[in-house]
Structures are given as structure tokens and as C-alpha cells.
Amino acid sequence: MTTTYRGRAPYGNDQWAYVAFDVPARVQRISVASTHDAAAGILDLGIFGPSGFRGWSGGARTGFTLSAADATPGYAPGPVEPGGWSVILGPMVGSTGGMAWQVDVTLHHGDPLPRAPYDVLPAAVAGRGPGWYRGDLHLHSVHSDGQRTVDEIVTAARQEGLHFIATSDHNTSSTGVTWRGNVPTDLLVINAEEVTTRHGHWLAVGLPQGEWVDWRYGPANAGVFESHARRVHSLGGLTIAAHPLTPAAGSFWEFGLDRVDALEVWNGPWTLAPAAGS
């Protein structure tokens, strides 16, 4: 059964829209497809279930599917719970006339599907102790806007002689719950998230697998960023302001430096971020 929802987002970047729908019992899969006026802007995409966050792909995808057995990268596999669900849209609209959008939600009924397990990432690599190590704390895979699978990232990290990496995809916890039979023993993989707000991006590094950090706030929401930073610290993680001086919409850091442990100075090719001094 497919239901179509339509709407229009006004001009502006700092906004969210929600498409609420009910899921009855015996639904085993949800599939979502979206379309929008691309000339008017970008439409970020994600979903929440009765128990909370279930996935996010930003503007990298126009649709996804999820079930207990599998899910599109960026979305966490798991049981399709009956109850209230919401597709979340993040319109970034440059047209003064606004942006029309459409969301099609398909509910697939059937017999229960087996739940997909995942492997727990080790906290250390055997035989290594205190010392200097080389790694990358800011990497994106197909779970957000990257082009490589985690297996391809691991291969590239080995080729570059890295000792550790952090899989820090935008606004999703899905990367951490999809390791299965492919956890490396010679390379430390750290679970992370690039928390991509509309007022700056930050890396939550060292999160437990499945842990998700919200991104729907700004400096005007007093104390919200600080509370998330405290939560990350309580879990043993680090907070890093990512490309803080990037002169691009939503990227310039606006939360202050009191609660971050580090600043990202340069990551990847020479782009706007390092050129701006970040």
C-alpha cells in the first residue's frame, strides 16, 4: 500500500518538515521515495519510528527502504514497529517562491523477517600500547554522502598506512550497526558521527555502536549543544568542531569552543575549509 504526501517548504535553510503516518501490525518493510523541485533547493531525507531515530541520508538519496533484515545505507535495520512514524525532511530552499515536494510511503506486509545481527568493534588492536599513531577521524561512507563502502575505506586506510579510522557519517548511527564478518583486526575502527546541524558540524568520536546524536538545534536553543557534548563525554567520546571556518551555508561554526575537545584544521583535499583557515 502506497500513500502520497505533498507539501511546500518556504525559503530558508534552518527548517524541518515531518510527514507523519501510522504503521499497523504485520508490516515488515517501509519504503520511501521523494521528489522535489531541484531548481529551488535541496531536500534532506530521514525517518523516525516509535522508538526514535531510524535513519538519515540527507540530500544524498531520494529514497530508501528498511526492515528487520536489511536497510538502505544510512538507515538502521531493525523491526518495523507498529505505531506512529515520521519521515523527516530538511528543505534547504534558495528560491523565494519556496519548494514543492512529494513523499511516497509504501508499507509492505508479510511474514516476520530475520533480524540482522552486527559485530562489535574492538576497543583496541592487539599488541599496541601508548605511542604515536596515524589515522583519520573524519571519513564518510555510502551511509551518508561518501562513495565507498566501509570495506573499501578499510582497504584504502591500509594502503595509506593508517593505524586507525573513525567512520563519521552525517547524522546517522547506521554505519556502526552494519559491521558483519568484516571487522579488521589490524586497524582500529572507531565508531563516530558527524553531527551536521544548520549552524556548524561537529564530530562525536568514540560513540557506542547504535548511539545517535541529534542535530536539530542551533545556538538559539540554549544549552542543547552543551547537553549533547556532555552526553558524548559521558560515553567516553571526544567532540571536535569540523571545518569550523568553512564559508558555506550551515557549515560555519556558531556554538563556541567551550565544549569541544579539538578543532579540525585540514582534512582531505585543498577546499574551502582549509583555505578559510580551518
PDB file of C-alpha atoms in Angstrom:
ATOM      1  CA  MET A   1       0.000   0.000   0.000  1.00  0.00           C
ATOM      2  CA  THR A   2       1.430   3.376  -1.053  1.00  0.00           C
ATOM      3  CA  THR A   3       0.308   6.740   0.298  1.00  0.00           C
ATOM      4  CA  THR A   4       1.378  10.033  -1.268  1.00  0.00           C
ATOM      5  CA  TYR A   5       2.008  13.206   0.731  1.00  0.00           C
ATOM      6  CA  ARG A   6       2.658  16.635  -0.786  1.00  0.00           C
ATOM      7  CA  GLY A   7       3.793  19.933   0.647  1.00  0.00           C
ATOM      8  CA  ARG A   8       5.723  23.130   0.052  1.00  0.00           C
ATOM      9  CA  ALA A   9       8.680  24.442   2.025  1.00  0.00           C
ATOM     10  CA  PRO A  10       9.308  28.202   2.306  1.00  0.00           C
ATOM     11  CA  TYR A  11      12.546  29.989   1.532  1.00  0.00           C
ATOM     12  CA  GLY A  12      15.338  29.310   4.044  1.00  0.00           C
ATOM     13  CA  ASN A  13      17.736  26.665   5.335  1.00  0.00           C
ATOM     14  CA  ASP A  14      17.023  26.272   9.039  1.00  0.00           C
ATOM     15  CA  GLN A  15      13.778  24.304   8.865  1.00  0.00           C
ATOM     16  CA  TRP A  16      12.392  20.785   9.200  1.00  0.00           C
ATOM     17  CA  ALA A  17       9.174  19.223   7.942  1.00  0.00           C
ATOM     18  CA  TYR A  18       7.608  15.987   9.166  1.00  0.00           C
ATOM     19  CA  VAL A  19       5.352  13.555   7.304  1.00  0.00           C
ATOM     20  CA  ALA A  20       3.543  11.535   9.955  1.00  0.00           C
ATOM     21  CA  PHE A  21       1.989   8.152   9.180  1.00  0.00           C
ATOM     22  CA  ASP A  22       0.741   5.119  11.090  1.00  0.00           C
ATOM     23  CA  VAL A  23       2.120   1.618  10.684  1.00  0.00           C
ATOM     24  CA  PRO A  24      -0.280  -1.222  11.533  1.00  0.00           C
ATOM     25  CA  ALA A  25       0.720  -4.653  12.787  1.00  0.00           C
ATOM     26  CA  ARG A  26       2.336  -7.170  10.393  1.00  0.00           C
ATOM     27  CA  VAL A  27       4.102  -4.523   8.303  1.00  0.00           C
ATOM     28  CA  GLN A  28       7.604  -5.897   7.702  1.00  0.00           C
ATOM     29  CA  ARG A  29       9.155  -3.200   5.495  1.00  0.00           C
ATOM     30  CA  ILE A  30       8.819   0.532   4.857  1.00  0.00           C
ATOM     31  CA  SER A  31       9.913   2.077   1.556  1.00  0.00           C
ATOM     32  CA  VAL A  32      10.028   5.828   0.953  1.00  0.00           C
ATOM     33  CA  ALA A  33      10.540   7.772  -2.274  1.00  0.00           C
ATOM     34  CA  SER A  34      10.761  11.559  -2.516  1.00  0.00           C
ATOM     35  CA  THR A  35      10.741  14.127  -5.301  1.00  0.00           C
ATOM     36  CA  HIS A  36      11.141  17.895  -5.175  1.00  0.00           C
ATOM     37  CA  ASP A  37      11.766  20.952  -7.315  1.00  0.00           C
ATOM     38  CA  ALA A  38      15.544  20.606  -7.595  1.00  0.00           C
ATOM     39  CA  ALA A  39      15.885  24.076  -9.095  1.00  0.00           C
ATOM     40  CA  ALA A  40      14.518  25.522  -5.858  1.00  0.00           C
ATOM     41  CA  GLY A  41      16.920  23.801  -3.462  1.00  0.00           C
ATOM     42  CA  ILE A  42      17.907  20.599  -1.661  1.00  0.00           C
ATOM     43  CA  LEU A  43      15.660  18.184   0.224  1.00  0.00           C
ATOM     44  CA  ASP A  44      17.328  16.222   3.031  1.00  0.00           C
ATOM     45  CA  LEU A  45      15.641  12.951   3.994  1.00  0.00           C
ATOM     46  CA  GLY A  46      15.344  10.702   7.056  1.00  0.00           C
ATOM     47  CA  ILE A  47      12.912   8.780   9.251  1.00  0.00           C
ATOM     48  CA  PHE A  48      11.911   8.271  12.891  1.00  0.00           C
ATOM     49  CA  GLY A  49       9.938   5.358  14.340  1.00  0.00           C
ATOM     50  CA  PRO A  50       8.019   4.877  17.577  1.00  0.00           C
ATOM     51  CA  SER A  51      11.293   4.254  19.426  1.00  0.00           C
ATOM     52  CA  GLY A  52      13.166   7.149  17.817  1.00  0.00           C
ATOM     53  CA  PHE A  53      15.768   7.577  15.099  1.00  0.00           C
ATOM     54  CA  ARG A  54      15.892   5.003  12.278  1.00  0.00           C
ATOM     55  CA  GLY A  55      17.912   6.681   9.545  1.00  0.00           C
ATOM     56  CA  TRP A  56      19.119   9.710   7.643  1.00  0.00           C
ATOM     57  CA  SER A  57      20.619  10.216   4.187  1.00  0.00           C
ATOM     58  CA  GLY A  58      20.478  13.997   3.898  1.00  0.00           C
ATOM     59  CA  GLY A  59      20.462  15.092   0.281  1.00  0.00           C
ATOM     60  CA  ALA A  60      22.477  12.062  -0.876  1.00  0.00           C
ATOM     61  CA  ARG A  61      19.389   9.938  -1.635  1.00  0.00           C
ATOM     62  CA  THR A  62      15.820  10.427  -2.795  1.00  0.00           C
ATOM     63  CA  GLY A  63      14.520   7.198  -1.291  1.00  0.00           C
ATOM     64  CA  PHE A  64      15.225   4.251   0.980  1.00  0.00           C
ATOM     65  CA  THR A  65      13.864   1.012   2.373  1.00  0.00           C
ATOM     66  CA  LEU A  66      14.211  -0.565   5.798  1.00  0.00           C
ATOM     67  CA  SER A  67      13.229  -3.792   7.510  1.00  0.00           C
ATOM     68  CA  ALA A  68      14.446  -6.078  10.269  1.00  0.00           C
ATOM     69  CA  ALA A  69      16.665  -7.934   7.805  1.00  0.00           C
ATOM     70  CA  ASP A  70      18.200  -5.082   5.804  1.00  0.00           C
ATOM     71  CA  ALA A  71      18.148  -1.364   5.089  1.00  0.00           C
ATOM     72  CA  THR A  72      19.467   1.172   2.619  1.00  0.00           C
ATOM     73  CA  PRO A  73      22.831   2.590   3.785  1.00  0.00           C
ATOM     74  CA  GLY A  74      22.181   5.457   6.166  1.00  0.00           C
ATOM     75  CA  TYR A  75      19.209   3.616   7.692  1.00  0.00           C
ATOM     76  CA  ALA A  76      19.333   1.183  10.585  1.00  0.00           C
ATOM     77  CA  PRO A  77      17.902  -2.299  10.047  1.00  0.00           C
ATOM     78  CA  GLY A  78      15.540  -3.422  12.765  1.00  0.00           C
ATOM     79  CA  PRO A  79      11.962  -4.475  13.438  1.00  0.00           C
ATOM     80  CA  VAL A  80       9.240  -2.327  11.870  1.00  0.00           C
ATOM     81  CA  GLU A  81       7.294  -1.421  14.990  1.00  0.00           C
ATOM     82  CA  PRO A  82       3.586  -0.700  14.745  1.00  0.00           C
ATOM     83  CA  GLY A  83       2.636   2.837  15.725  1.00  0.00           C
ATOM     84  CA  GLY A  84       3.469   6.375  14.701  1.00  0.00           C
ATOM     85  CA  TRP A  85       6.328   7.002  12.252  1.00  0.00           C
ATOM     86  CA  SER A  86       7.543  10.216  10.623  1.00  0.00           C
ATOM     87  CA  VAL A  87       9.554  10.913   7.504  1.00  0.00           C
ATOM     88  CA  ILE A  88      11.709  13.950   8.302  1.00  0.00           C
ATOM     89  CA  LEU A  89      12.548  16.425   5.560  1.00  0.00           C
ATOM     90  CA  GLY A  90      15.247  19.077   5.754  1.00  0.00           C
ATOM     91  CA  PRO A  91      14.485  21.569   2.986  1.00  0.00           C
ATOM     92  CA  MET A  92      17.279  23.979   2.084  1.00  0.00           C
ATOM     93  CA  VAL A  93      15.409  26.372  -0.176  1.00  0.00           C
ATOM     94  CA  GLY A  94      17.096  29.095  -2.196  1.00  0.00           C
ATOM     95  CA  SER A  95      14.023  30.139  -4.172  1.00  0.00           C
ATOM     96  CA  THR A  96      11.913  32.938  -2.727  1.00  0.00           C
ATOM     97  CA  GLY A  97       8.864  31.153  -4.116  1.00  0.00           C
ATOM     98  CA  GLY A  98       9.519  28.091  -1.968  1.00  0.00           C
ATOM     99  CA  MET A  99       9.971  24.466  -2.975  1.00  0.00           C
ATOM    100  CA  ALA A 100       7.303  21.865  -3.721  1.00  0.00           C
ATOM    101  CA  TRP A 101       7.939  18.315  -2.520  1.00  0.00           C
ATOM    102  CA  GLN A 102       6.288  14.892  -2.624  1.00  0.00           C
ATOM    103  CA  VAL A 103       6.831  11.835  -0.442  1.00  0.00           C
ATOM    104  CA  ASP A 104       5.504   8.351  -1.268  1.00  0.00           C
ATOM    105  CA  VAL A 105       5.386   5.893   1.645  1.00  0.00           C
ATOM    106  CA  THR A 106       4.889   2.194   0.878  1.00  0.00           C
ATOM    107  CA  LEU A 107       4.080  -0.331   3.615  1.00  0.00           C
ATOM    108  CA  HIS A 108       4.911  -3.956   2.828  1.00  0.00           C
ATOM    109  CA  HIS A 109       3.013  -6.635   4.757  1.00  0.00           C
ATOM    110  CA  GLY A 110       4.182 -10.205   5.212  1.00  0.00           C
ATOM    111  CA  ASP A 111       5.724 -12.765   7.498  1.00  0.00           C
ATOM    112  CA  PRO A 112       8.346 -11.624  10.031  1.00  0.00           C
ATOM    113  CA  LEU A 113      11.869 -11.217   8.635  1.00  0.00           C
ATOM    114  CA  PRO A 114      15.004 -12.379  10.494  1.00  0.00           C
ATOM    115  CA  ARG A 115      16.784  -9.624  12.350  1.00  0.00           C
ATOM    116  CA  ALA A 116      20.232  -8.662  11.022  1.00  0.00           C
ATOM    117  CA  PRO A 117      22.966  -9.001  13.694  1.00  0.00           C
ATOM    118  CA  TYR A 118      26.155  -6.945  13.728  1.00  0.00           C
ATOM    119  CA  ASP A 119      29.663  -7.401  15.077  1.00  0.00           C
ATOM    120  CA  VAL A 120      31.009  -5.365  17.982  1.00  0.00           C
ATOM    121  CA  LEU A 121      34.053  -3.283  17.085  1.00  0.00           C
ATOM    122  CA  PRO A 122      37.066  -3.974  19.346  1.00  0.00           C
ATOM    123  CA  ALA A 123      38.287  -1.154  21.585  1.00  0.00           C
ATOM    124  CA  ALA A 124      41.955  -1.789  20.775  1.00  0.00           C
ATOM    125  CA  VAL A 125      44.277  -3.595  18.393  1.00  0.00           C
ATOM    126  CA  ALA A 126      46.212  -6.447  19.963  1.00  0.00           C
ATOM    127  CA  GLY A 127      49.874  -5.698  20.601  1.00  0.00           C
ATOM    128  CA  ARG A 128      49.578  -1.906  20.585  1.00  0.00           C
ATOM    129  CA  GLY A 129      50.151   0.323  23.570  1.00  0.00           C
ATOM    130  CA  PRO A 130      50.839   4.005  24.249  1.00  0.00           C
ATOM    131  CA  GLY A 131      52.582   5.764  21.360  1.00  0.00           C
ATOM    132  CA  TRP A 132      52.117   7.884  18.261  1.00  0.00           C
ATOM    133  CA  TYR A 133      49.618   6.625  15.698  1.00  0.00           C
ATOM    134  CA  ARG A 134      48.426   7.837  12.336  1.00  0.00           C
ATOM    135  CA  GLY A 135      44.753   7.906  11.429  1.00  0.00           C
ATOM    136  CA  ASP A 136      41.712   9.768  10.136  1.00  0.00           C
ATOM    137  CA  LEU A 137      38.820  10.861  12.365  1.00  0.00           C
ATOM    138  CA  HIS A 138      36.607  12.282   9.621  1.00  0.00           C
ATOM    139  CA  LEU A 139      35.508   9.831   6.926  1.00  0.00           C
ATOM    140  CA  HIS A 140      32.239   9.361   5.038  1.00  0.00           C
ATOM    141  CA  SER A 141      30.974   6.135   3.520  1.00  0.00           C
ATOM    142  CA  VAL A 142      27.923   5.192   1.468  1.00  0.00           C
ATOM    143  CA  HIS A 143      25.985   5.574   4.716  1.00  0.00           C
ATOM    144  CA  SER A 144      25.928   9.335   4.044  1.00  0.00           C
ATOM    145  CA  ASP A 145      27.493  11.242   1.146  1.00  0.00           C
ATOM    146  CA  GLY A 146      30.616   9.117   0.650  1.00  0.00           C
ATOM    147  CA  GLN A 147      31.235   6.959  -2.397  1.00  0.00           C
ATOM    148  CA  ARG A 148      32.921   3.969  -0.715  1.00  0.00           C
ATOM    149  CA  THR A 149      31.699   1.093   1.424  1.00  0.00           C
ATOM    150  CA  VAL A 150      33.313   0.588   4.814  1.00  0.00           C
ATOM    151  CA  ASP A 151      35.254  -2.345   3.355  1.00  0.00           C
ATOM    152  CA  GLU A 152      36.689  -0.088   0.650  1.00  0.00           C
ATOM    153  CA  ILE A 153      37.575   2.532   3.273  1.00  0.00           C
ATOM    154  CA  VAL A 154      39.403  -0.090   5.336  1.00  0.00           C
ATOM    155  CA  THR A 155      41.349  -1.176   2.249  1.00  0.00           C
ATOM    156  CA  ALA A 156      42.301   2.425   1.442  1.00  0.00           C
ATOM    157  CA  ALA A 157      43.342   3.061   5.055  1.00  0.00           C
ATOM    158  CA  ARG A 158      45.676   0.069   4.953  1.00  0.00           C
ATOM    159  CA  GLN A 159      47.162   1.273   1.668  1.00  0.00           C
ATOM    160  CA  GLU A 160      47.873   4.666   3.264  1.00  0.00           C
ATOM    161  CA  GLY A 161      49.494   3.079   6.300  1.00  0.00           C
ATOM    162  CA  LEU A 162      46.887   4.288   8.815  1.00  0.00           C
ATOM    163  CA  HIS A 163      46.588   2.756  12.252  1.00  0.00           C
ATOM    164  CA  PHE A 164      43.034   3.915  12.989  1.00  0.00           C
ATOM    165  CA  ILE A 165      39.965   5.416  11.338  1.00  0.00           C
ATOM    166  CA  ALA A 166      36.660   6.826  12.540  1.00  0.00           C
ATOM    167  CA  THR A 167      33.578   6.185  10.409  1.00  0.00           C
ATOM    168  CA  SER A 168      31.886   9.542  10.961  1.00  0.00           C
ATOM    169  CA  ASP A 169      28.915   9.648   8.609  1.00  0.00           C
ATOM    170  CA  HIS A 170      26.496  12.569   8.630  1.00  0.00           C
ATOM    171  CA  ASN A 171      23.705  12.401  11.231  1.00  0.00           C
ATOM    172  CA  THR A 172      23.282   8.630  11.305  1.00  0.00           C
ATOM    173  CA  SER A 173      24.107   5.675  13.525  1.00  0.00           C
ATOM    174  CA  SER A 174      23.618   3.118  10.753  1.00  0.00           C
ATOM    175  CA  THR A 175      27.316   2.665   9.946  1.00  0.00           C
ATOM    176  CA  GLY A 176      28.016   1.215  13.371  1.00  0.00           C
ATOM    177  CA  VAL A 177      25.274  -1.422  13.240  1.00  0.00           C
ATOM    178  CA  THR A 178      26.104  -2.883   9.831  1.00  0.00           C
ATOM    179  CA  TRP A 179      29.525  -4.463  10.522  1.00  0.00           C
ATOM    180  CA  ARG A 180      29.113  -8.181   9.919  1.00  0.00           C
ATOM    181  CA  GLY A 181      32.010 -10.546   9.350  1.00  0.00           C
ATOM    182  CA  ASN A 182      34.304  -7.765   8.154  1.00  0.00           C
ATOM    183  CA  VAL A 183      35.761  -6.134  11.279  1.00  0.00           C
ATOM    184  CA  PRO A 184      39.520  -5.692  10.727  1.00  0.00           C
ATOM    185  CA  THR A 185      41.958  -6.970  13.348  1.00  0.00           C
ATOM    186  CA  ASP A 186      44.941  -4.868  12.217  1.00  0.00           C
ATOM    187  CA  LEU A 187      43.186  -1.478  12.006  1.00  0.00           C
ATOM    188  CA  LEU A 188      41.327   0.213  14.852  1.00  0.00           C
ATOM    189  CA  VAL A 189      37.850   1.290  13.709  1.00  0.00           C
ATOM    190  CA  ILE A 190      36.253   3.943  15.930  1.00  0.00           C
ATOM    191  CA  ASN A 191      32.511   4.480  15.747  1.00  0.00           C
ATOM    192  CA  ALA A 192      31.555   8.131  15.249  1.00  0.00           C
ATOM    193  CA  GLU A 193      29.019  10.560  13.783  1.00  0.00           C
ATOM    194  CA  GLU A 194      29.405  13.898  12.058  1.00  0.00           C
ATOM    195  CA  VAL A 195      26.632  15.852  13.734  1.00  0.00           C
ATOM    196  CA  THR A 196      25.557  18.115  10.884  1.00  0.00           C
ATOM    197  CA  THR A 197      23.473  20.978  12.218  1.00  0.00           C
ATOM    198  CA  ARG A 198      22.465  24.046  10.238  1.00  0.00           C
ATOM    199  CA  HIS A 199      24.880  26.078  12.407  1.00  0.00           C
ATOM    200  CA  GLY A 200      28.077  24.077  12.145  1.00  0.00           C
ATOM    201  CA  HIS A 201      29.231  20.478  12.050  1.00  0.00           C
ATOM    202  CA  TRP A 202      30.901  18.545  14.845  1.00  0.00           C
ATOM    203  CA  LEU A 203      32.360  15.083  15.226  1.00  0.00           C
ATOM    204  CA  ALA A 204      31.172  12.852  18.053  1.00  0.00           C
ATOM    205  CA  VAL A 205      34.046  10.345  18.123  1.00  0.00           C
ATOM    206  CA  GLY A 206      34.062   7.152  20.143  1.00  0.00           C
ATOM    207  CA  LEU A 207      30.320   6.533  20.372  1.00  0.00           C
ATOM    208  CA  PRO A 208      28.963   3.114  21.277  1.00  0.00           C
ATOM    209  CA  GLN A 209      27.588   1.367  18.205  1.00  0.00           C
ATOM    210  CA  GLY A 210      23.959   2.320  17.671  1.00  0.00           C
ATOM    211  CA  GLU A 211      24.290   5.560  19.665  1.00  0.00           C
ATOM    212  CA  TRP A 212      22.825   8.533  17.793  1.00  0.00           C
ATOM    213  CA  VAL A 213      23.348  12.266  18.410  1.00  0.00           C
ATOM    214  CA  ASP A 214      20.599  14.702  17.385  1.00  0.00           C
ATOM    215  CA  TRP A 215      21.294  17.661  15.077  1.00  0.00           C
ATOM    216  CA  ARG A 216      18.037  19.651  15.089  1.00  0.00           C
ATOM    217  CA  TYR A 217      19.113  22.723  17.081  1.00  0.00           C
ATOM    218  CA  GLY A 218      21.124  25.916  16.906  1.00  0.00           C
ATOM    219  CA  PRO A 219      22.789  28.434  19.228  1.00  0.00           C
ATOM    220  CA  ALA A 220      19.375  29.943  19.962  1.00  0.00           C
ATOM    221  CA  ASN A 221      18.398  26.676  21.673  1.00  0.00           C
ATOM    222  CA  ALA A 222      20.231  27.462  24.877  1.00  0.00           C
ATOM    223  CA  GLY A 223      22.164  24.571  26.379  1.00  0.00           C
ATOM    224  CA  VAL A 224      21.163  21.928  23.810  1.00  0.00           C
ATOM    225  CA  PHE A 225      24.544  21.561  22.114  1.00  0.00           C
ATOM    226  CA  GLU A 226      26.223  21.569  25.528  1.00  0.00           C
ATOM    227  CA  SER A 227      23.950  18.755  26.738  1.00  0.00           C
ATOM    228  CA  HIS A 228      24.803  16.619  23.713  1.00  0.00           C
ATOM    229  CA  ALA A 229      28.512  17.305  24.204  1.00  0.00           C
ATOM    230  CA  ARG A 230      28.250  16.259  27.859  1.00  0.00           C
ATOM    231  CA  ARG A 231      26.489  13.071  26.782  1.00  0.00           C
ATOM    232  CA  VAL A 232      29.297  12.234  24.332  1.00  0.00           C
ATOM    233  CA  HIS A 233      31.893  12.884  27.040  1.00  0.00           C
ATOM    234  CA  SER A 234      29.980  10.677  29.491  1.00  0.00           C
ATOM    235  CA  LEU A 235      30.202   7.847  26.952  1.00  0.00           C
ATOM    236  CA  GLY A 236      33.972   8.258  26.756  1.00  0.00           C
ATOM    237  CA  GLY A 237      33.956  10.106  23.429  1.00  0.00           C
ATOM    238  CA  LEU A 238      35.500  13.261  22.014  1.00  0.00           C
ATOM    239  CA  THR A 239      33.860  16.327  20.490  1.00  0.00           C
ATOM    240  CA  ILE A 240      35.582  18.018  17.546  1.00  0.00           C
ATOM    241  CA  ALA A 241      34.457  21.118  15.652  1.00  0.00           C
ATOM    242  CA  ALA A 242      34.646  20.091  11.989  1.00  0.00           C
ATOM    243  CA  HIS A 243      35.875  22.575   9.332  1.00  0.00           C
ATOM    244  CA  PRO A 244      34.726  25.409  11.657  1.00  0.00           C
ATOM    245  CA  LEU A 245      35.520  28.345   9.347  1.00  0.00           C
ATOM    246  CA  THR A 246      34.056  26.942   6.134  1.00  0.00           C
ATOM    247  CA  PRO A 247      32.187  29.798   4.398  1.00  0.00           C
ATOM    248  CA  ALA A 248      29.250  27.648   3.304  1.00  0.00           C
ATOM    249  CA  ALA A 249      25.614  27.541   4.354  1.00  0.00           C
ATOM    250  CA  GLY A 250      25.248  25.615   7.607  1.00  0.00           C
ATOM    251  CA  SER A 251      28.969  24.820   7.949  1.00  0.00           C
ATOM    252  CA  PHE A 252      30.399  27.835   9.798  1.00  0.00           C
ATOM    253  CA  TRP A 253      30.818  27.013  13.495  1.00  0.00           C
ATOM    254  CA  GLU A 254      28.448  29.015  15.758  1.00  0.00           C
ATOM    255  CA  PHE A 255      28.428  27.104  19.047  1.00  0.00           C
ATOM    256  CA  GLY A 256      31.598  28.410  20.683  1.00  0.00           C
ATOM    257  CA  LEU A 257      34.586  26.357  21.794  1.00  0.00           C
ATOM    258  CA  ASP A 258      33.904  25.696  25.478  1.00  0.00           C
ATOM    259  CA  ARG A 259      32.609  22.150  24.942  1.00  0.00           C
ATOM    260  CA  VAL A 260      34.784  20.902  22.090  1.00  0.00           C
ATOM    261  CA  ASP A 261      37.968  18.931  22.676  1.00  0.00           C
ATOM    262  CA  ALA A 262      39.630  19.796  19.355  1.00  0.00           C
ATOM    263  CA  LEU A 263      39.342  21.722  16.087  1.00  0.00           C
ATOM    264  CA  GLU A 264      39.677  20.156  12.675  1.00  0.00           C
ATOM    265  CA  VAL A 265      42.354  22.083  10.777  1.00  0.00           C
ATOM    266  CA  TRP A 266      42.572  20.213   7.492  1.00  0.00           C
ATOM    267  CA  ASN A 267      41.026  17.015   6.193  1.00  0.00           C
ATOM    268  CA  GLY A 268      41.123  15.846   2.587  1.00  0.00           C
ATOM    269  CA  PRO A 269      41.902  17.950  -0.489  1.00  0.00           C
ATOM    270  CA  TRP A 270      42.501  21.703  -0.502  1.00  0.00           C
ATOM    271  CA  THR A 271      38.946  23.063  -0.491  1.00  0.00           C
ATOM    272  CA  LEU A 272      37.045  25.983   1.060  1.00  0.00           C
ATOM    273  CA  ALA A 273      37.648  24.672   4.592  1.00  0.00           C
ATOM    274  CA  PRO A 274      41.473  24.728   4.758  1.00  0.00           C
ATOM    275  CA  ALA A 275      41.589  27.808   2.525  1.00  0.00           C
ATOM    276  CA  ALA A 276      39.475  29.641   5.106  1.00  0.00           C
ATOM    277  CA  GLY A 277      41.955  28.749   7.819  1.00  0.00           C
ATOM    278  CA  SER A 278      40.014  25.962   9.490  1.00  0.00           C
TER     279      SER A 278
END
